[in-house]
PDB file of C-alpha atoms in Angstrom:
ATOM      1  CA  MET A   1       0.003  -0.035  -0.014  1.00 72.00           C
ATOM      2  CA  LEU A   2       1.076   3.522  -0.738  1.00 74.00           C
ATOM      3  CA  PRO A   3       2.326   5.518   2.312  1.00 73.00           C
ATOM      4  CA  ALA A   4      -0.037   8.282   3.230  1.00 74.00           C
ATOM      5  CA  ASP A   5       2.388  11.142   2.446  1.00 78.00           C
ATOM      6  CA  THR A   6       3.236   9.913  -1.065  1.00 85.00           C
ATOM      7  CA  PRO A   7       1.849  12.284  -3.655  1.00 87.00           C
ATOM      8  CA  ILE A   8      -0.324  11.320  -6.671  1.00 94.00           C
ATOM      9  CA  LEU A   9       0.064  13.147  -9.978  1.00 95.00           C
ATOM     10  CA  ILE A  10      -3.191  13.814 -11.894  1.00 95.00           C
ATOM     11  CA  LEU A  11      -2.805  14.675 -15.443  1.00 97.00           C
ATOM     12  CA  THR A  12      -5.965  16.154 -17.137  1.00 91.00           C
ATOM     13  CA  THR A  13      -6.660  15.747 -20.835  1.00 92.00           C
ATOM     14  CA  GLY A  14     -10.210  16.936 -21.138  1.00 83.00           C
ATOM     15  CA  GLY A  15     -13.091  14.676 -22.028  1.00 81.00           C
ATOM     16  CA  THR A  16     -16.684  14.516 -20.737  1.00 73.00           C
ATOM     17  CA  ILE A  17     -15.637  14.913 -17.104  1.00 72.00           C
ATOM     18  CA  ASP A  18     -14.709  18.532 -17.842  1.00 68.00           C
ATOM     19  CA  LYS A  19     -17.336  19.360 -20.498  1.00 68.00           C
ATOM     20  CA  ILE A  20     -19.508  22.416 -20.278  1.00 68.00           C
ATOM     21  CA  TYR A  21     -22.894  22.666 -21.933  1.00 64.00           C
ATOM     22  CA  PHE A  22     -24.390  26.142 -22.167  1.00 60.00           C
ATOM     23  CA  ASP A  23     -27.884  25.117 -23.228  1.00 58.00           C
ATOM     24  CA  ALA A  24     -29.662  22.218 -24.899  1.00 59.00           C
ATOM     25  CA  LEU A  25     -29.130  23.685 -28.385  1.00 54.00           C
ATOM     26  CA  SER A  26     -25.323  24.557 -28.061  1.00 59.00           C
ATOM     27  CA  ASP A  27     -22.307  22.605 -28.566  1.00 65.00           C
ATOM     28  CA  TYR A  28     -20.152  21.699 -25.595  1.00 62.00           C
ATOM     29  CA  GLN A  29     -16.661  23.011 -24.723  1.00 65.00           C
ATOM     30  CA  VAL A  30     -14.079  21.200 -22.657  1.00 69.00           C
ATOM     31  CA  GLY A  31     -13.608  23.607 -19.955  1.00 66.00           C
ATOM     32  CA  GLU A  32     -11.119  24.228 -17.090  1.00 73.00           C
ATOM     33  CA  THR A  33     -10.768  21.062 -15.142  1.00 79.00           C
ATOM     34  CA  VAL A  34     -12.937  20.444 -12.079  1.00 79.00           C
ATOM     35  CA  VAL A  35     -10.672  17.767 -10.574  1.00 80.00           C
ATOM     36  CA  ALA A  36      -9.328  20.095  -7.778  1.00 84.00           C
ATOM     37  CA  LYS A  37     -12.834  21.109  -6.811  1.00 83.00           C
ATOM     38  CA  LEU A  38     -14.052  17.460  -6.812  1.00 78.00           C
ATOM     39  CA  LEU A  39     -11.200  16.468  -4.517  1.00 79.00           C
ATOM     40  CA  ASP A  40     -11.700  19.451  -2.312  1.00 83.00           C
ATOM     41  CA  ILE A  41     -15.429  18.668  -1.921  1.00 79.00           C
ATOM     42  CA  ALA A  42     -14.506  15.022  -1.119  1.00 86.00           C
ATOM     43  CA  ARG A  43     -12.093  16.276   1.550  1.00 90.00           C
ATOM     44  CA  VAL A  44      -9.095  14.456   0.002  1.00 84.00           C
ATOM     45  CA  ARG A  45      -6.086  15.025   2.190  1.00 83.00           C
ATOM     46  CA  ARG A  46      -3.527  12.924   0.416  1.00 87.00           C
ATOM     47  CA  PRO A  47      -1.018  15.091  -1.355  1.00 89.00           C
ATOM     48  CA  PHE A  48      -1.602  15.403  -5.089  1.00 91.00           C
ATOM     49  CA  ARG A  49      -0.396  17.525  -7.976  1.00 94.00           C
ATOM     50  CA  ILE A  50      -2.605  18.437 -11.079  1.00 93.00           C
ATOM     51  CA  GLU A  51      -1.054  19.136 -14.482  1.00 93.00           C
ATOM     52  CA  GLU A  52      -3.095  19.941 -17.594  1.00 91.00           C
ATOM     53  CA  VAL A  53      -1.849  18.113 -20.661  1.00 93.00           C
ATOM     54  CA  THR A  54      -4.649  18.922 -23.088  1.00 89.00           C
ATOM     55  CA  ARG A  55      -8.191  20.171 -23.114  1.00 82.00           C
ATOM     56  CA  LYS A  56      -9.854  18.071 -25.743  1.00 86.00           C
ATOM     57  CA  ASP A  57     -12.605  15.657 -26.375  1.00 82.00           C
ATOM     58  CA  SER A  58     -10.921  12.225 -26.563  1.00 82.00           C
ATOM     59  CA  LEU A  59     -12.045  11.877 -30.189  1.00 86.00           C
ATOM     60  CA  GLU A  60      -9.849  14.811 -30.998  1.00 86.00           C
ATOM     61  CA  LEU A  61      -6.746  13.365 -29.396  1.00 90.00           C
ATOM     62  CA  ASP A  62      -4.103  12.223 -31.931  1.00 94.00           C
ATOM     63  CA  ASP A  63      -0.779  10.352 -31.787  1.00 94.00           C
ATOM     64  CA  MET A  64       1.111  13.611 -30.975  1.00 96.00           C
ATOM     65  CA  ASP A  65      -1.323  14.124 -27.865  1.00 96.00           C
ATOM     66  CA  ARG A  66      -0.763  10.533 -26.711  1.00 96.00           C
ATOM     67  CA  ALA A  67       2.976  10.934 -27.131  1.00 96.00           C
ATOM     68  CA  LEU A  68       2.839  14.073 -24.865  1.00 96.00           C
ATOM     69  CA  ILE A  69       0.696  12.229 -22.208  1.00 97.00           C
ATOM     70  CA  ARG A  70       3.154   9.385 -22.254  1.00 97.00           C
ATOM     71  CA  ALA A  71       6.170  11.726 -21.997  1.00 97.00           C
ATOM     72  CA  ARG A  72       4.595  13.419 -18.992  1.00 97.00           C
ATOM     73  CA  VAL A  73       3.900  10.090 -17.294  1.00 97.00           C
ATOM     74  CA  VAL A  74       7.540   8.924 -17.936  1.00 97.00           C
ATOM     75  CA  ALA A  75       9.069  12.284 -16.756  1.00 96.00           C
ATOM     76  CA  ALA A  76       6.974  12.510 -13.681  1.00 96.00           C
ATOM     77  CA  ARG A  77       8.750  12.162 -10.294  1.00 95.00           C
ATOM     78  CA  GLU A  78       5.504  10.509  -8.953  1.00 95.00           C
ATOM     79  CA  ARG A  79       5.185   6.775  -9.452  1.00 95.00           C
ATOM     80  CA  HIS A  80       1.361   6.828  -9.084  1.00 96.00           C
ATOM     81  CA  VAL A  81      -0.576   8.754 -11.796  1.00 97.00           C
ATOM     82  CA  ILE A  82      -4.187   9.319 -12.531  1.00 96.00           C
ATOM     83  CA  ILE A  83      -5.196  10.561 -15.993  1.00 97.00           C
ATOM     84  CA  THR A  84      -8.592  12.072 -16.521  1.00 92.00           C
ATOM     85  CA  HIS A  85      -9.632  11.239 -20.069  1.00 92.00           C
ATOM     86  CA  GLY A  86     -12.566  10.939 -22.378  1.00 87.00           C
ATOM     87  CA  THR A  87     -14.038   7.513 -22.521  1.00 86.00           C
ATOM     88  CA  ASP A  88     -14.197   7.119 -26.351  1.00 87.00           C
ATOM     89  CA  THR A  89     -10.499   6.734 -26.928  1.00 91.00           C
ATOM     90  CA  MET A  90      -9.374   5.768 -23.308  1.00 93.00           C
ATOM     91  CA  THR A  91      -8.191   2.399 -24.335  1.00 93.00           C
ATOM     92  CA  GLU A  92      -6.065   3.846 -27.218  1.00 94.00           C
ATOM     93  CA  THR A  93      -4.229   6.133 -24.795  1.00 96.00           C
ATOM     94  CA  ALA A  94      -3.743   3.181 -22.465  1.00 96.00           C
ATOM     95  CA  LYS A  95      -2.069   1.232 -25.250  1.00 95.00           C
ATOM     96  CA  ALA A  96       0.364   4.215 -25.829  1.00 96.00           C
ATOM     97  CA  LEU A  97       1.234   3.758 -22.057  1.00 97.00           C
ATOM     98  CA  ALA A  98       1.490   0.000 -22.093  1.00 95.00           C
ATOM     99  CA  ASP A  99       5.239  -0.219 -21.771  1.00 94.00           C
ATOM    100  CA  VAL A 100       5.830   2.531 -19.193  1.00 96.00           C
ATOM    101  CA  PRO A 101       7.813   0.687 -16.491  1.00 94.00           C
ATOM    102  CA  GLY A 102       7.585   1.031 -12.733  1.00 95.00           C
ATOM    103  CA  LYS A 103       4.496   3.223 -12.399  1.00 96.00           C
ATOM    104  CA  THR A 104       0.803   2.667 -11.475  1.00 97.00           C
ATOM    105  CA  VAL A 105      -1.190   4.616 -14.046  1.00 98.00           C
ATOM    106  CA  VAL A 106      -5.021   4.837 -13.766  1.00 97.00           C
ATOM    107  CA  LEU A 107      -7.060   6.408 -16.530  1.00 97.00           C
ATOM    108  CA  VAL A 108     -10.490   7.666 -15.455  1.00 94.00           C
ATOM    109  CA  GLY A 109     -13.335   9.575 -17.018  1.00 89.00           C
ATOM    110  CA  ALA A 110     -17.098  10.191 -16.772  1.00 83.00           C
ATOM    111  CA  LEU A 111     -20.112   9.353 -18.813  1.00 75.00           C
ATOM    112  CA  ALA A 112     -21.797  12.639 -17.666  1.00 69.00           C
ATOM    113  CA  PRO A 113     -19.956  15.866 -17.098  1.00 69.00           C
ATOM    114  CA  ALA A 114     -18.766  16.583 -13.471  1.00 71.00           C
ATOM    115  CA  ARG A 115     -20.688  19.829 -13.493  1.00 69.00           C
ATOM    116  CA  PHE A 116     -24.007  17.768 -13.848  1.00 70.00           C
ATOM    117  CA  GLY A 117     -25.677  16.972 -10.491  1.00 71.00           C
ATOM    118  CA  GLU A 118     -26.160  13.309 -11.525  1.00 76.00           C
ATOM    119  CA  SER A 119     -22.577  12.694 -12.767  1.00 74.00           C
ATOM    120  CA  ASP A 120     -20.541   9.613 -12.185  1.00 73.00           C
ATOM    121  CA  ALA A 121     -17.362  11.781 -12.178  1.00 80.00           C
ATOM    122  CA  SER A 122     -16.802  12.040  -8.415  1.00 80.00           C
ATOM    123  CA  PHE A 123     -17.330   8.371  -7.842  1.00 87.00           C
ATOM    124  CA  ASN A 124     -15.029   7.334 -10.660  1.00 90.00           C
ATOM    125  CA  LEU A 125     -12.281   9.730  -9.508  1.00 90.00           C
ATOM    126  CA  GLY A 126     -12.508   8.305  -5.969  1.00 91.00           C
ATOM    127  CA  MET A 127     -12.195   4.845  -7.456  1.00 93.00           C
ATOM    128  CA  ALA A 128      -9.191   5.955  -9.395  1.00 94.00           C
ATOM    129  CA  PHE A 129      -7.507   7.287  -6.281  1.00 92.00           C
ATOM    130  CA  ALA A 130      -8.044   4.079  -4.461  1.00 93.00           C
ATOM    131  CA  ALA A 131      -6.732   2.102  -7.413  1.00 95.00           C
ATOM    132  CA  ALA A 132      -3.637   4.222  -7.837  1.00 95.00           C
ATOM    133  CA  GLN A 133      -2.732   3.548  -4.218  1.00 93.00           C
ATOM    134  CA  LEU A 134      -3.460  -0.191  -4.134  1.00 93.00           C
ATOM    135  CA  ALA A 135      -2.729  -1.577  -7.648  1.00 95.00           C
ATOM    136  CA  GLU A 136       0.626  -3.114  -8.586  1.00 95.00           C
ATOM    137  CA  PRO A 137       2.610  -1.090 -11.309  1.00 96.00           C
ATOM    138  CA  GLY A 138       0.741  -1.241 -14.595  1.00 97.00           C
ATOM    139  CA  ILE A 139      -1.953   0.601 -16.621  1.00 97.00           C
ATOM    140  CA  TYR A 140      -5.471   0.421 -15.488  1.00 97.00           C
ATOM    141  CA  ILE A 141      -8.889   1.929 -16.412  1.00 96.00           C
ATOM    142  CA  SER A 142     -11.301   2.812 -13.580  1.00 94.00           C
ATOM    143  CA  MET A 143     -14.894   3.305 -14.535  1.00 91.00           C
ATOM    144  CA  SER A 144     -18.441   2.538 -13.101  1.00 86.00           C
ATOM    145  CA  GLY A 145     -17.326   0.937  -9.933  1.00 88.00           C
ATOM    146  CA  SER A 146     -14.658  -1.417 -11.512  1.00 91.00           C
ATOM    147  CA  VAL A 147     -10.970  -1.368 -12.112  1.00 94.00           C
ATOM    148  CA  PHE A 148      -9.801  -3.094 -15.180  1.00 94.00           C
ATOM    149  CA  ARG A 149      -6.318  -3.888 -16.467  1.00 94.00           C
ATOM    150  CA  ALA A 150      -6.227  -1.550 -19.466  1.00 93.00           C
ATOM    151  CA  ASP A 151      -5.332  -4.305 -22.023  1.00 93.00           C
ATOM    152  CA  ARG A 152      -8.317  -6.309 -20.830  1.00 91.00           C
ATOM    153  CA  VAL A 153     -11.243  -3.949 -21.265  1.00 90.00           C
ATOM    154  CA  VAL A 154     -13.385  -2.302 -23.944  1.00 87.00           C
ATOM    155  CA  LYS A 155     -16.133   0.336 -23.868  1.00 88.00           C
ATOM    156  CA  ASP A 156     -19.432  -1.143 -24.774  1.00 85.00           C
ATOM    157  CA  ARG A 157     -21.305   1.812 -26.309  1.00 85.00           C
ATOM    158  CA  GLU A 158     -24.693   0.109 -26.210  1.00 86.00           C
ATOM    159  CA  LYS A 159     -24.417  -0.593 -22.551  1.00 85.00           C
ATOM    160  CA  GLY A 160     -22.691   2.832 -21.798  1.00 81.00           C
ATOM    161  CA  ALA A 161     -20.152   0.898 -19.641  1.00 83.00           C
ATOM    162  CA  PHE A 162     -16.637  -0.518 -19.855  1.00 87.00           C
ATOM    163  CA  VAL A 163     -16.689  -4.401 -19.900  1.00 87.00           C
ATOM    164  CA  PRO A 164     -13.978  -6.952 -19.568  1.00 88.00           C
ATOM    165  CA  LEU A 165     -12.755  -8.625 -22.805  1.00 86.00           C
ATOM    166  CA  PRO A 166     -13.554 -12.333 -23.004  1.00 80.00           C
ATOM    167  CA  ASP A 167     -10.779 -14.649 -22.083  1.00 73.00           C
TER     168      ASP A 167
END
């Protein structure tokens, strides 16, 4: 288990978790991250550091963005990293991180923006915090009450959930 004073790095990339909708007829924007606010509301006292990498919908992320995310993870002094990310291409970014040695990396997102009252964002972020502290080094995805090895999960769009790949 991770000692209580060991900081966690949170890299933000955008995605639904940080989306802002102005009205029912407008397009969304990926706004400033709400992660610090969510952690404050949850009274998280573990040390953490937040860095913004991008502010994009995950469908807009490209190989250069993924290389930048990977570089930030590799260069980070922290060995435990949470990445907030849109769910549509979360597994693609996880693949780009697959060979990062010696770090526990947890990708997390939301199916409804954190600014919505009935969002899954807070719960998912809490699960990611727990997973980052308890999981062995590797790449994980934490969504909807489950933690998956990133190479063993897929987003099922019909179910609106991440599901394990069959053995």
